[in-house]
CSV table of C-alpha atoms in Angstrom, one decimal:
chain,number,residue,atom,x,y,z
A,267,UNK,CA,22.9,2.8,-71.2
A,268,UNK,CA,25.2,4.5,-68.8
A,269,UNK,CA,23.6,6.1,-65.7
A,270,UNK,CA,25.4,7.9,-62.9
A,271,UNK,CA,24.7,9.3,-59.5
A,272,UNK,CA,26.7,12.0,-57.7
A,273,UNK,CA,27.0,13.0,-54.1
A,274,UNK,CA,28.8,16.3,-53.5
A,275,UNK,CA,30.4,17.8,-50.4
A,276,UNK,CA,30.6,14.5,-48.5
A,277,UNK,CA,32.5,14.7,-45.2
A,278,UNK,CA,35.1,12.1,-45.9
A,279,UNK,CA,38.5,12.7,-47.5
A,280,UNK,CA,38.8,11.7,-51.2
A,281,UNK,CA,41.9,9.6,-50.3
A,282,UNK,CA,39.9,7.4,-47.9
A,283,UNK,CA,36.9,7.1,-50.3
A,284,UNK,CA,39.2,6.0,-53.1
A,285,UNK,CA,40.3,3.0,-51.1
A,286,UNK,CA,36.7,1.7,-51.0
A,287,UNK,CA,35.9,2.7,-54.6
A,288,UNK,CA,38.9,0.7,-55.9
A,289,UNK,CA,37.2,-2.4,-54.4
A,290,UNK,CA,33.9,-2.1,-56.3
A,291,UNK,CA,35.1,-0.7,-59.7
A,292,UNK,CA,34.2,-3.1,-62.5
A,293,UNK,CA,32.1,-5.4,-60.4
A,294,UNK,CA,28.4,-6.3,-60.8
A,295,UNK,CA,26.1,-4.2,-58.7
A,296,UNK,CA,25.0,-7.1,-56.5
A,297,UNK,CA,28.6,-8.0,-55.8
A,298,UNK,CA,29.6,-4.4,-55.2
A,299,UNK,CA,26.7,-3.9,-52.7
A,300,UNK,CA,27.8,-7.1,-50.8
A,301,UNK,CA,31.4,-5.8,-50.7
A,302,UNK,CA,30.3,-2.5,-49.4
A,303,UNK,CA,28.1,-4.1,-46.7
A,304,UNK,CA,31.0,-5.9,-45.2
A,305,UNK,CA,33.7,-3.2,-45.6
A,306,UNK,CA,34.6,-1.8,-42.2
A,307,UNK,CA,35.1,1.8,-43.3
A,308,UNK,CA,32.9,4.8,-42.8
A,309,UNK,CA,33.2,5.7,-46.5
A,310,UNK,CA,31.6,2.4,-47.4
A,311,UNK,CA,28.2,3.5,-46.0
A,312,UNK,CA,28.3,6.8,-48.0
A,313,UNK,CA,29.4,5.0,-51.2
A,314,UNK,CA,26.6,2.4,-50.8
A,315,UNK,CA,24.0,5.2,-50.8
A,316,UNK,CA,25.4,6.7,-54.0
A,317,UNK,CA,25.5,3.2,-55.7
A,318,UNK,CA,21.9,2.6,-54.7
A,319,UNK,CA,21.0,6.0,-56.1
A,320,UNK,CA,22.7,5.2,-59.4
A,321,UNK,CA,20.8,1.9,-59.6
A,322,UNK,CA,17.5,3.7,-58.9
A,323,UNK,CA,18.4,6.3,-61.6
A,324,UNK,CA,19.0,3.5,-64.1
A,325,UNK,CA,15.7,1.9,-63.2
A,326,UNK,CA,13.6,5.1,-63.3
A,327,UNK,CA,15.3,7.2,-66.1
A,328,UNK,CA,16.3,4.4,-68.6
A,329,UNK,CA,13.7,1.7,-67.7
A,330,UNK,CA,16.4,-0.9,-66.9
A,331,UNK,CA,14.4,-3.9,-65.7
A,332,UNK,CA,17.1,-6.5,-65.1
A,333,UNK,CA,19.3,-5.0,-62.4
A,334,UNK,CA,21.5,-8.1,-62.4
A,335,UNK,CA,23.1,-6.9,-65.7
A,336,UNK,CA,24.3,-3.6,-64.2
A,337,UNK,CA,28.0,-3.2,-63.6
A,338,UNK,CA,30.0,-0.4,-62.0
A,339,UNK,CA,31.8,1.2,-64.9
A,340,UNK,CA,33.0,4.4,-63.2
A,341,UNK,CA,33.7,5.1,-59.5
A,342,UNK,CA,35.5,8.4,-58.8
A,343,UNK,CA,36.2,10.4,-55.6
A,344,UNK,CA,37.3,14.0,-56.4
A,345,UNK,CA,38.4,16.3,-53.7
A,346,UNK,CA,36.0,19.0,-52.5
A,347,UNK,CA,36.6,22.1,-50.4
A,348,UNK,CA,38.1,21.8,-47.0
A,349,UNK,CA,36.5,23.2,-43.8
A,350,UNK,CA,39.2,25.1,-42.0
A,351,UNK,CA,39.3,25.2,-38.2
A,352,UNK,CA,41.7,26.5,-35.7
A,353,UNK,CA,42.5,24.7,-32.4
A,354,UNK,CA,44.3,26.8,-29.7
A,355,UNK,CA,47.5,25.2,-28.4
A,356,UNK,CA,49.9,26.0,-25.6
A,357,UNK,CA,51.8,29.3,-25.4
A,358,UNK,CA,49.5,31.1,-27.7
A,359,UNK,CA,50.1,28.9,-30.7
A,360,UNK,CA,47.4,27.8,-33.1
A,361,UNK,CA,46.9,24.4,-34.7
A,362,UNK,CA,45.1,24.4,-38.0
A,363,UNK,CA,42.7,21.5,-38.8
A,364,UNK,CA,41.3,20.8,-42.3
A,365,UNK,CA,38.1,18.8,-42.4
A,366,UNK,CA,38.3,17.5,-46.0
A,367,UNK,CA,35.3,16.8,-48.2
A,368,UNK,CA,34.9,14.9,-51.5
A,369,UNK,CA,32.6,14.6,-54.5
A,370,UNK,CA,31.6,10.9,-55.2
A,371,UNK,CA,30.6,9.9,-58.7
A,372,UNK,CA,29.4,6.3,-59.5
A,373,UNK,CA,28.3,5.3,-63.0
A,374,UNK,CA,26.6,2.0,-63.8
A,375,UNK,CA,25.9,0.4,-67.2
A,376,UNK,CA,23.9,-2.6,-68.5
A,377,UNK,CA,26.0,-2.8,-71.7
A,378,UNK,CA,28.5,-5.5,-72.1
A,379,UNK,CA,31.1,-3.0,-73.2
A,380,UNK,CA,29.8,-0.2,-71.0
A,381,UNK,CA,33.1,1.6,-70.5
A,382,UNK,CA,32.7,3.3,-73.9
A,383,UNK,CA,32.2,7.0,-73.4
A,384,UNK,CA,33.1,6.9,-69.7
A,385,UNK,CA,36.4,8.5,-68.7
A,386,UNK,CA,38.3,6.7,-66.0
A,387,UNK,CA,40.6,9.6,-65.5
A,388,UNK,CA,40.3,13.3,-66.4
A,389,UNK,CA,42.0,14.2,-69.7
A,390,UNK,CA,44.9,16.1,-68.1
A,391,UNK,CA,45.8,13.0,-65.9
A,392,UNK,CA,45.9,10.4,-68.6
A,393,UNK,CA,49.1,8.6,-69.3
A,394,UNK,CA,50.4,9.4,-72.7
A,395,UNK,CA,52.1,6.6,-74.6
A,396,UNK,CA,55.3,7.8,-76.3
A,397,UNK,CA,56.6,6.2,-79.4
A,398,UNK,CA,59.6,3.9,-78.8
A,399,UNK,CA,62.8,5.8,-79.2
A,400,UNK,CA,65.9,4.5,-81.0
A,401,UNK,CA,68.6,3.2,-78.7
A,402,UNK,CA,71.5,5.5,-77.8
A,403,UNK,CA,74.4,5.4,-80.3
A,404,UNK,CA,77.1,4.6,-77.8
A,405,UNK,CA,77.6,4.6,-74.1
A,406,UNK,CA,81.0,6.4,-74.5
A,407,UNK,CA,79.3,9.5,-75.9
A,408,UNK,CA,77.1,9.8,-72.8
A,409,UNK,CA,80.1,9.2,-70.4
A,410,UNK,CA,82.0,12.0,-72.2
A,411,UNK,CA,79.2,14.5,-71.7
A,412,UNK,CA,78.5,13.6,-68.1
A,413,UNK,CA,79.4,16.3,-65.5
A,414,UNK,CA,82.0,15.6,-62.9
A,415,UNK,CA,80.9,14.8,-59.4
A,416,UNK,CA,80.3,17.8,-57.1
A,417,UNK,CA,81.9,18.4,-53.8
A,418,UNK,CA,79.7,18.0,-50.7
A,419,UNK,CA,77.9,21.2,-49.8
A,420,UNK,CA,78.5,23.1,-46.6
A,421,UNK,CA,76.2,22.3,-43.6
A,422,UNK,CA,73.7,24.8,-42.3
A,423,UNK,CA,76.1,26.2,-39.8
A,424,UNK,CA,78.5,27.3,-42.4
A,425,UNK,CA,81.1,24.6,-41.7
A,426,UNK,CA,82.3,22.2,-44.3
A,427,UNK,CA,82.0,18.5,-44.0
A,428,UNK,CA,85.7,18.0,-44.2
A,429,UNK,CA,87.6,16.4,-41.3
A,430,UNK,CA,89.0,18.9,-38.8
A,431,UNK,CA,92.7,19.6,-39.0
A,432,UNK,CA,94.9,17.8,-36.5
A,433,UNK,CA,96.7,19.9,-33.9
A,434,UNK,CA,100.5,19.9,-34.0
């Protein structure tokens, strides 16, 4: 049975949380907790709380008695809203600061093949496998249709990159 726990609006960026989540994905719960305990990142403490909550949900909601069989089948950090702040700088300028948040989702399962029914990526981010295409008929045909090389563009000051003319 797949059981999940979710923590929303956590004050850690999703990018930093994903570094920790990649270490525990697919591991047994005991091994994942040991990994999180010795990971020297602030996100590890927050992820540990969510993982313990998922284990408690499995125990309470689905009467899972043997907690050694539980494995982390899904561990996702989605980006949340950013808290926007302004810090004054010299000469009247403003420096914008974004305090990023994230939504952490961890799913555990006691099934041997527990990944069934759990999406590792959202549908729009999945890699689509394309059928193998036939090889190109000839390299000469592609060379004939290739465009000629372009001249270098002018620089931002309006001058060309050509060498200056010599004085006579």
